[in-house]
Amino acid sequence: MTEARPGAGRIRSASSSASAGKIPVGVAVRQTAVAVLREVDAGQTVDAALLRVPLGGAERATLQWLVLGTLREYLTLQALAGKLLRKGWREEDHVLRFLLSLALFELRHGQRPAFAVVDDWVDMTGVVQRTWARGLINAVLRRYLRERAALDAAVADSDPDFGHPAWLAARLRAVYPQDWPAIAAANNAIPPLWLRVNTRRIEASAYRRLLVEQDLEAVGVAWSDAALRLPASVPVATLPGWAAGWVAVQDGAAQLAAHILEPRPGERILDACAAPGGKTAHLWALGATSLDALDRSAERLQRVGEALERQGVEAKLMVADAADTGAWWDGRYYDAILLDAPCTGTGVIRRHPDIRLRRHLEDVAAAAAQQARLLAGLWPCLRPGGRLLYATCSVLPEENDAQIATFLGRHPDARHSAHPLTGQTLPGQGEMDGFYYALLEKGA
Ligand SMILES: C[S@@+](CC[C@H](N)C(=O)[O-])C[C@H]1O[C@@H](n2cnc3c(N)ncnc32)[C@H](O)[C@@H]1O
């Protein structure tokens, strides 16, 4: 999913034509934004909730900006609301919490005239059947506008966690005492749009020229000519050759995986936790010829099928619990395995801001236990002399270095292989997401 302030893209498109301070934040967008926040509050991921929304074009772009931005600042917005309201919301009026958060976010970051923003969100009280709250929302938003500088400063001064949940801020501060402020800043920023050129379809240099023709100056990296970072987000459908699969959206850190595993023609390769298929497609683009892609979620695996088809990727898809090898493995060894394990996602908070609300301290141990189970379950499927790349988009050592140390302690035939691209990247480092990679080799 890409995200941009409405009107920020340089390609002229439905969403960028909505610039010049007149972003349409129509009633459909406002109503859907409230509904999406309700779903996230009920435990749904924001990606899944947004996928189901039937809006397109400028409306979708505005919705994403509004919802992802509000989630990114959610705890700050709650602190602000706490200063503006005399008491909290009753359980049955919970919907007003989301309505007020969205309204405050738009007042803080939107480009529309403040009076129009206030009027529109006050009108929303009727749409969510809380007409009694018209006066209250009106008064609160107007007070925010009057006292904005003081309120913003008071909230910022009283938040040493920079809008992160206390457990996560404490953990990040403890693990990364030096880097914590930079990590927090990266988590709070709109991430850049990273592209991966499908070099089986077009040369990276030729694709870069096409971007320049569209007035898009991409920044490259030393380790791959196919990894390109755009200065601003654009609607992906407007990128050259999008429908023809010439390019995919994939963060730079996620693109490291295939370069570390280095697929060789003829090798039998397993992508054990494949959905939505970004790394499967990249392995194929780098020359993999025999690819099995597995995921426990049939719904997510369907998205893999769609993405692979667009990019022309050939892979065998299987729905299964990767650790339950008795249920899916045919007994033939893999030469290489990618285990992009389910994790806390603490390295990708900037892309999935709902993680701040949905994750809790106890999830760290649960994720680590699941990762250990997957590692142990998949290891017998690897041929002697083969390699397994373990990856997470987490920055917590329990899921990363400590996980690998425990695994090595239990598997004397496993060796940690040195590779210049492995280790921990932190959010924002090289403008990339936070990722962890460990390459393991099996003794012959
Ligand atoms: C980090 S995501 C993978 C991202 C993917 N590799 C990509 O680059 O597009 C983790 C995936 O693991 C899947 N998963 C979780 N537990 C699993 C299990 N026991 N077996 C197989 N897949 C699992 C989830 O459904 C999710 O799609």
PDB file of C-alpha atoms in Angstrom, residues 123-330:
ATOM      1  CA  ASP A 123     -21.899  16.909  10.549  1.00  0.00           C
ATOM      2  CA  MET A 124     -20.471  13.400  10.853  1.00  0.00           C
ATOM      3  CA  THR A 125     -22.008  13.116  14.334  1.00  0.00           C
ATOM      4  CA  GLY A 126     -25.344  12.721  12.525  1.00  0.00           C
ATOM      5  CA  VAL A 127     -23.955  10.120  10.120  1.00  0.00           C
ATOM      6  CA  VAL A 128     -22.742   7.983  13.050  1.00  0.00           C
ATOM      7  CA  GLN A 129     -26.067   8.588  14.825  1.00  0.00           C
ATOM      8  CA  ARG A 130     -24.670  10.639  17.683  1.00  0.00           C
ATOM      9  CA  THR A 131     -26.393  13.948  16.890  1.00  0.00           C
ATOM     10  CA  TRP A 132     -26.363  14.789  20.592  1.00  0.00           C
ATOM     11  CA  ALA A 133     -22.573  15.268  20.300  1.00  0.00           C
ATOM     12  CA  ARG A 134     -22.739  18.027  17.623  1.00  0.00           C
ATOM     13  CA  GLY A 135     -22.195  20.845  20.080  1.00  0.00           C
ATOM     14  CA  LEU A 136     -19.479  18.997  21.955  1.00  0.00           C
ATOM     15  CA  ILE A 137     -17.420  18.108  18.860  1.00  0.00           C
ATOM     16  CA  ASN A 138     -17.869  21.639  17.536  1.00  0.00           C
ATOM     17  CA  ALA A 139     -16.683  23.188  20.810  1.00  0.00           C
ATOM     18  CA  VAL A 140     -13.743  20.820  21.155  1.00  0.00           C
ATOM     19  CA  LEU A 141     -12.468  21.360  17.607  1.00  0.00           C
ATOM     20  CA  ARG A 142     -12.834  25.129  17.857  1.00  0.00           C
ATOM     21  CA  ARG A 143     -10.995  25.165  21.160  1.00  0.00           C
ATOM     22  CA  TYR A 144      -8.218  23.130  19.570  1.00  0.00           C
ATOM     23  CA  LEU A 145      -7.915  25.728  16.826  1.00  0.00           C
ATOM     24  CA  ARG A 146      -7.758  28.593  19.364  1.00  0.00           C
ATOM     25  CA  GLU A 147      -5.222  26.954  21.691  1.00  0.00           C
ATOM     26  CA  ARG A 148      -3.433  24.778  19.184  1.00  0.00           C
ATOM     27  CA  ALA A 149       0.166  25.869  19.787  1.00  0.00           C
ATOM     28  CA  ALA A 150      -0.061  25.482  23.559  1.00  0.00           C
ATOM     29  CA  LEU A 151      -1.939  22.168  23.378  1.00  0.00           C
ATOM     30  CA  ASP A 152       0.443  20.650  20.822  1.00  0.00           C
ATOM     31  CA  ALA A 153       3.433  21.722  22.899  1.00  0.00           C
ATOM     32  CA  ALA A 154       1.924  20.388  26.134  1.00  0.00           C
ATOM     33  CA  VAL A 155       1.229  16.997  24.563  1.00  0.00           C
ATOM     34  CA  ALA A 156       4.679  16.775  22.965  1.00  0.00           C
ATOM     35  CA  ASP A 157       6.422  17.777  26.226  1.00  0.00           C
ATOM     36  CA  SER A 158       4.582  15.134  28.213  1.00  0.00           C
ATOM     37  CA  ASP A 159       5.298  12.283  25.794  1.00  0.00           C
ATOM     38  CA  PRO A 160       8.820  10.819  26.114  1.00  0.00           C
ATOM     39  CA  ASP A 161       7.588   7.842  24.061  1.00  0.00           C
ATOM     40  CA  PHE A 162       7.003   9.879  20.858  1.00  0.00           C
ATOM     41  CA  GLY A 163       3.535   8.426  20.301  1.00  0.00           C
ATOM     42  CA  HIS A 164       4.585   4.790  20.887  1.00  0.00           C
ATOM     43  CA  PRO A 165       2.873   2.455  23.346  1.00  0.00           C
ATOM     44  CA  ALA A 166       4.765   2.475  26.657  1.00  0.00           C
ATOM     45  CA  TRP A 167       5.844  -1.194  26.479  1.00  0.00           C
ATOM     46  CA  LEU A 168       7.351  -0.761  23.009  1.00  0.00           C
ATOM     47  CA  ALA A 169       9.059   2.535  23.795  1.00  0.00           C
ATOM     48  CA  ALA A 170      10.604   0.968  26.915  1.00  0.00           C
ATOM     49  CA  ARG A 171      11.825  -2.038  24.943  1.00  0.00           C
ATOM     50  CA  LEU A 172      13.251   0.036  22.076  1.00  0.00           C
ATOM     51  CA  ARG A 173      14.949   2.421  24.503  1.00  0.00           C
ATOM     52  CA  ALA A 174      16.503  -0.515  26.366  1.00  0.00           C
ATOM     53  CA  VAL A 175      17.748  -2.316  23.233  1.00  0.00           C
ATOM     54  CA  TYR A 176      18.762   0.771  21.239  1.00  0.00           C
ATOM     55  CA  PRO A 177      19.685   3.507  23.739  1.00  0.00           C
ATOM     56  CA  GLN A 178      21.566   5.503  21.060  1.00  0.00           C
ATOM     57  CA  ASP A 179      19.279   4.866  18.096  1.00  0.00           C
ATOM     58  CA  TRP A 180      15.901   5.129  19.854  1.00  0.00           C
ATOM     59  CA  PRO A 181      15.178   8.785  18.912  1.00  0.00           C
ATOM     60  CA  ALA A 182      16.009   8.092  15.245  1.00  0.00           C
ATOM     61  CA  ILE A 183      13.897   4.909  15.284  1.00  0.00           C
ATOM     62  CA  ALA A 184      10.965   6.818  16.793  1.00  0.00           C
ATOM     63  CA  ALA A 185      11.297   9.582  14.198  1.00  0.00           C
ATOM     64  CA  ALA A 186      11.352   7.022  11.363  1.00  0.00           C
ATOM     65  CA  ASN A 187       8.311   5.224  12.787  1.00  0.00           C
ATOM     66  CA  ASN A 188       6.437   8.538  12.845  1.00  0.00           C
ATOM     67  CA  ALA A 189       7.248   9.516   9.251  1.00  0.00           C
ATOM     68  CA  ILE A 190       5.459   8.701   5.998  1.00  0.00           C
ATOM     69  CA  PRO A 191       7.675   6.034   4.387  1.00  0.00           C
ATOM     70  CA  PRO A 192       9.111   6.492   0.905  1.00  0.00           C
ATOM     71  CA  LEU A 193       7.891   4.446  -2.041  1.00  0.00           C
ATOM     72  CA  TRP A 194      10.396   1.747  -2.993  1.00  0.00           C
ATOM     73  CA  LEU A 195      10.156  -0.045  -6.310  1.00  0.00           C
ATOM     74  CA  ARG A 196      11.733  -3.235  -7.600  1.00  0.00           C
ATOM     75  CA  VAL A 197      12.162  -3.460 -11.335  1.00  0.00           C
ATOM     76  CA  ASN A 198      11.193  -6.873 -12.679  1.00  0.00           C
ATOM     77  CA  THR A 199      14.419  -7.470 -14.540  1.00  0.00           C
ATOM     78  CA  ARG A 200      12.993 -10.518 -16.280  1.00  0.00           C
ATOM     79  CA  ARG A 201      10.679  -8.094 -18.086  1.00  0.00           C
ATOM     80  CA  ILE A 202      12.772  -4.929 -18.530  1.00  0.00           C
ATOM     81  CA  GLU A 203      16.309  -3.775 -17.786  1.00  0.00           C
ATOM     82  CA  ALA A 204      16.624  -1.643 -14.674  1.00  0.00           C
ATOM     83  CA  SER A 205      18.392   1.173 -16.564  1.00  0.00           C
ATOM     84  CA  ALA A 206      15.641   1.246 -19.214  1.00  0.00           C
ATOM     85  CA  TYR A 207      12.969   1.404 -16.524  1.00  0.00           C
ATOM     86  CA  ARG A 208      14.788   4.245 -14.794  1.00  0.00           C
ATOM     87  CA  ARG A 209      14.710   6.205 -18.056  1.00  0.00           C
ATOM     88  CA  LEU A 210      10.941   5.659 -18.263  1.00  0.00           C
ATOM     89  CA  LEU A 211      10.598   7.102 -14.771  1.00  0.00           C
ATOM     90  CA  VAL A 212      12.638  10.152 -15.768  1.00  0.00           C
ATOM     91  CA  GLU A 213      10.299  10.648 -18.752  1.00  0.00           C
ATOM     92  CA  GLN A 214       7.464  10.830 -16.208  1.00  0.00           C
ATOM     93  CA  ASP A 215       9.428  13.446 -14.241  1.00  0.00           C
ATOM     94  CA  LEU A 216      10.237  10.919 -11.495  1.00  0.00           C
ATOM     95  CA  GLU A 217      13.850  10.947 -10.313  1.00  0.00           C
ATOM     96  CA  ALA A 218      14.557   7.638  -8.565  1.00  0.00           C
ATOM     97  CA  VAL A 219      17.400   7.074  -6.109  1.00  0.00           C
ATOM     98  CA  GLY A 220      19.290   3.760  -6.365  1.00  0.00           C
ATOM     99  CA  VAL A 221      21.363   1.601  -4.019  1.00  0.00           C
ATOM    100  CA  ALA A 222      24.832   0.060  -4.357  1.00  0.00           C
ATOM    101  CA  TRP A 223      23.768  -3.576  -3.966  1.00  0.00           C
ATOM    102  CA  SER A 224      21.073  -3.756  -6.669  1.00  0.00           C
ATOM    103  CA  ASP A 225      20.329  -1.762  -9.802  1.00  0.00           C
ATOM    104  CA  ALA A 226      16.687  -2.893  -9.629  1.00  0.00           C
ATOM    105  CA  ALA A 227      15.953  -1.276  -6.233  1.00  0.00           C
ATOM    106  CA  LEU A 228      14.712   2.285  -6.718  1.00  0.00           C
ATOM    107  CA  ARG A 229      13.394   4.790  -4.193  1.00  0.00           C
ATOM    108  CA  LEU A 230      11.064   7.553  -5.312  1.00  0.00           C
ATOM    109  CA  PRO A 231      11.144  10.967  -3.667  1.00  0.00           C
ATOM    110  CA  ALA A 232       7.369  10.963  -3.203  1.00  0.00           C
ATOM    111  CA  SER A 233       4.594   8.422  -3.312  1.00  0.00           C
ATOM    112  CA  VAL A 234       2.538   8.103  -6.480  1.00  0.00           C
ATOM    113  CA  PRO A 235      -0.458   5.957  -7.342  1.00  0.00           C
ATOM    114  CA  VAL A 236       1.181   2.732  -8.482  1.00  0.00           C
ATOM    115  CA  ALA A 237      -1.236   2.218 -11.367  1.00  0.00           C
ATOM    116  CA  THR A 238       0.291   5.320 -12.989  1.00  0.00           C
ATOM    117  CA  LEU A 239       3.836   3.872 -12.954  1.00  0.00           C
ATOM    118  CA  PRO A 240       5.204   2.841 -16.353  1.00  0.00           C
ATOM    119  CA  GLY A 241       4.390  -0.795 -17.115  1.00  0.00           C
ATOM    120  CA  TRP A 242       2.583  -1.430 -13.821  1.00  0.00           C
ATOM    121  CA  ALA A 243      -0.180  -3.554 -15.360  1.00  0.00           C
ATOM    122  CA  ALA A 244       2.396  -5.441 -17.448  1.00  0.00           C
ATOM    123  CA  GLY A 245       4.351  -6.385 -14.315  1.00  0.00           C
ATOM    124  CA  TRP A 246       7.503  -4.403 -15.107  1.00  0.00           C
ATOM    125  CA  VAL A 247       7.735  -3.194 -11.556  1.00  0.00           C
ATOM    126  CA  ALA A 248       6.613  -4.099  -8.020  1.00  0.00           C
ATOM    127  CA  VAL A 249       6.357  -2.124  -4.792  1.00  0.00           C
ATOM    128  CA  GLN A 250       8.847  -3.507  -2.261  1.00  0.00           C
ATOM    129  CA  ASP A 251      10.803  -1.779   0.477  1.00  0.00           C
ATOM    130  CA  GLY A 252      14.576  -1.738   0.051  1.00  0.00           C
ATOM    131  CA  ALA A 253      15.141  -3.856   3.169  1.00  0.00           C
ATOM    132  CA  ALA A 254      12.681  -6.481   1.916  1.00  0.00           C
ATOM    133  CA  GLN A 255      14.635  -6.608  -1.350  1.00  0.00           C
ATOM    134  CA  LEU A 256      17.773  -7.733   0.488  1.00  0.00           C
ATOM    135  CA  ALA A 257      16.307 -11.238   1.000  1.00  0.00           C
ATOM    136  CA  ALA A 258      16.618 -12.534  -2.553  1.00  0.00           C
ATOM    137  CA  HIS A 259      20.098 -11.011  -2.921  1.00  0.00           C
ATOM    138  CA  ILE A 260      21.265 -12.819   0.219  1.00  0.00           C
ATOM    139  CA  LEU A 261      19.734 -16.172  -0.735  1.00  0.00           C
ATOM    140  CA  GLU A 262      21.124 -15.815  -4.296  1.00  0.00           C
ATOM    141  CA  PRO A 263      18.934 -18.370  -6.119  1.00  0.00           C
ATOM    142  CA  ARG A 264      20.773 -20.471  -8.684  1.00  0.00           C
ATOM    143  CA  PRO A 265      19.160 -22.049 -11.761  1.00  0.00           C
ATOM    144  CA  GLY A 266      18.093 -25.647 -11.154  1.00  0.00           C
ATOM    145  CA  GLU A 267      17.871 -25.257  -7.374  1.00  0.00           C
ATOM    146  CA  ARG A 268      14.725 -26.367  -5.576  1.00  0.00           C
ATOM    147  CA  ILE A 269      13.692 -23.400  -3.458  1.00  0.00           C
ATOM    148  CA  LEU A 270      11.020 -23.005  -0.785  1.00  0.00           C
ATOM    149  CA  ASP A 271       9.493 -19.695   0.253  1.00  0.00           C
ATOM    150  CA  ALA A 272       7.933 -20.939   3.471  1.00  0.00           C
ATOM    151  CA  CYS A 273       5.862 -17.898   4.546  1.00  0.00           C
ATOM    152  CA  ALA A 274       5.234 -16.367   1.170  1.00  0.00           C
ATOM    153  CA  ALA A 275       2.185 -14.107   1.250  1.00  0.00           C
ATOM    154  CA  PRO A 276       1.733 -11.514  -0.197  1.00  0.00           C
ATOM    155  CA  GLY A 277       4.502 -12.818  -2.456  1.00  0.00           C
ATOM    156  CA  GLY A 278       6.971  -9.939  -2.740  1.00  0.00           C
ATOM    157  CA  LYS A 279      10.023 -12.067  -2.022  1.00  0.00           C
ATOM    158  CA  THR A 280       8.747 -15.031  -4.066  1.00  0.00           C
ATOM    159  CA  ALA A 281       8.568 -12.784  -7.124  1.00  0.00           C
ATOM    160  CA  HIS A 282      12.008 -11.368  -6.414  1.00  0.00           C
ATOM    161  CA  LEU A 283      13.568 -14.846  -6.111  1.00  0.00           C
ATOM    162  CA  TRP A 284      12.089 -15.660  -9.485  1.00  0.00           C
ATOM    163  CA  ALA A 285      13.317 -12.371 -10.987  1.00  0.00           C
ATOM    164  CA  LEU A 286      16.843 -13.268  -9.820  1.00  0.00           C
ATOM    165  CA  GLY A 287      16.740 -16.578 -11.659  1.00  0.00           C
ATOM    166  CA  ALA A 288      14.974 -19.160  -9.467  1.00  0.00           C
ATOM    167  CA  THR A 289      13.579 -21.895 -11.683  1.00  0.00           C
ATOM    168  CA  SER A 290      11.846 -24.236  -9.219  1.00  0.00           C
ATOM    169  CA  LEU A 291       9.923 -22.333  -6.562  1.00  0.00           C
ATOM    170  CA  ASP A 292       7.450 -23.597  -3.965  1.00  0.00           C
ATOM    171  CA  ALA A 293       5.535 -20.849  -2.147  1.00  0.00           C
ATOM    172  CA  LEU A 294       3.714 -21.768   1.031  1.00  0.00           C
ATOM    173  CA  ASP A 295       1.503 -19.812   3.370  1.00  0.00           C
ATOM    174  CA  ARG A 296      -0.899 -20.739   6.134  1.00  0.00           C
ATOM    175  CA  SER A 297      -3.464 -18.173   5.020  1.00  0.00           C
ATOM    176  CA  ALA A 298      -5.515 -19.163   1.976  1.00  0.00           C
ATOM    177  CA  GLU A 299      -6.828 -15.597   1.710  1.00  0.00           C
ATOM    178  CA  ARG A 300      -3.343 -14.097   1.682  1.00  0.00           C
ATOM    179  CA  LEU A 301      -2.073 -16.782  -0.699  1.00  0.00           C
ATOM    180  CA  GLN A 302      -4.749 -15.736  -3.178  1.00  0.00           C
ATOM    181  CA  ARG A 303      -3.065 -12.307  -3.256  1.00  0.00           C
ATOM    182  CA  VAL A 304       0.244 -14.073  -3.989  1.00  0.00           C
ATOM    183  CA  GLY A 305      -1.369 -15.715  -7.007  1.00  0.00           C
ATOM    184  CA  GLU A 306      -2.583 -12.359  -8.316  1.00  0.00           C
ATOM    185  CA  ALA A 307       0.781 -10.620  -7.779  1.00  0.00           C
ATOM    186  CA  LEU A 308       2.749 -13.473  -9.349  1.00  0.00           C
ATOM    187  CA  GLU A 309       0.469 -13.573 -12.350  1.00  0.00           C
ATOM    188  CA  ARG A 310       0.940  -9.840 -12.986  1.00  0.00           C
ATOM    189  CA  GLN A 311       4.725 -10.277 -12.879  1.00  0.00           C
ATOM    190  CA  GLY A 312       4.711 -13.523 -14.876  1.00  0.00           C
ATOM    191  CA  VAL A 313       6.195 -15.569 -12.023  1.00  0.00           C
ATOM    192  CA  GLU A 314       5.988 -19.353 -12.043  1.00  0.00           C
ATOM    193  CA  ALA A 315       5.698 -20.937  -8.605  1.00  0.00           C
ATOM    194  CA  LYS A 316       3.798 -23.774  -7.000  1.00  0.00           C
ATOM    195  CA  LEU A 317       1.481 -22.380  -4.316  1.00  0.00           C
ATOM    196  CA  MET A 318       0.491 -24.390  -1.248  1.00  0.00           C
ATOM    197  CA  VAL A 319      -1.735 -23.522   1.707  1.00  0.00           C
ATOM    198  CA  ALA A 320      -0.241 -25.154   4.799  1.00  0.00           C
ATOM    199  CA  ASP A 321       1.314 -24.660   8.193  1.00  0.00           C
ATOM    200  CA  ALA A 322       4.973 -24.698   7.162  1.00  0.00           C
ATOM    201  CA  ALA A 323       6.058 -26.343  10.425  1.00  0.00           C
ATOM    202  CA  ASP A 324       3.648 -29.216   9.927  1.00  0.00           C
ATOM    203  CA  THR A 325       5.811 -30.818   7.235  1.00  0.00           C
ATOM    204  CA  GLY A 326       3.960 -34.139   7.445  1.00  0.00           C
ATOM    205  CA  ALA A 327       0.975 -32.378   5.867  1.00  0.00           C
ATOM    206  CA  TRP A 328       2.669 -30.859   2.799  1.00  0.00           C
ATOM    207  CA  TRP A 329       6.314 -31.935   2.267  1.00  0.00           C
ATOM    208  CA  ASP A 330       6.938 -34.571  -0.432  1.00  0.00           C
TER     209      ASP A 330
END
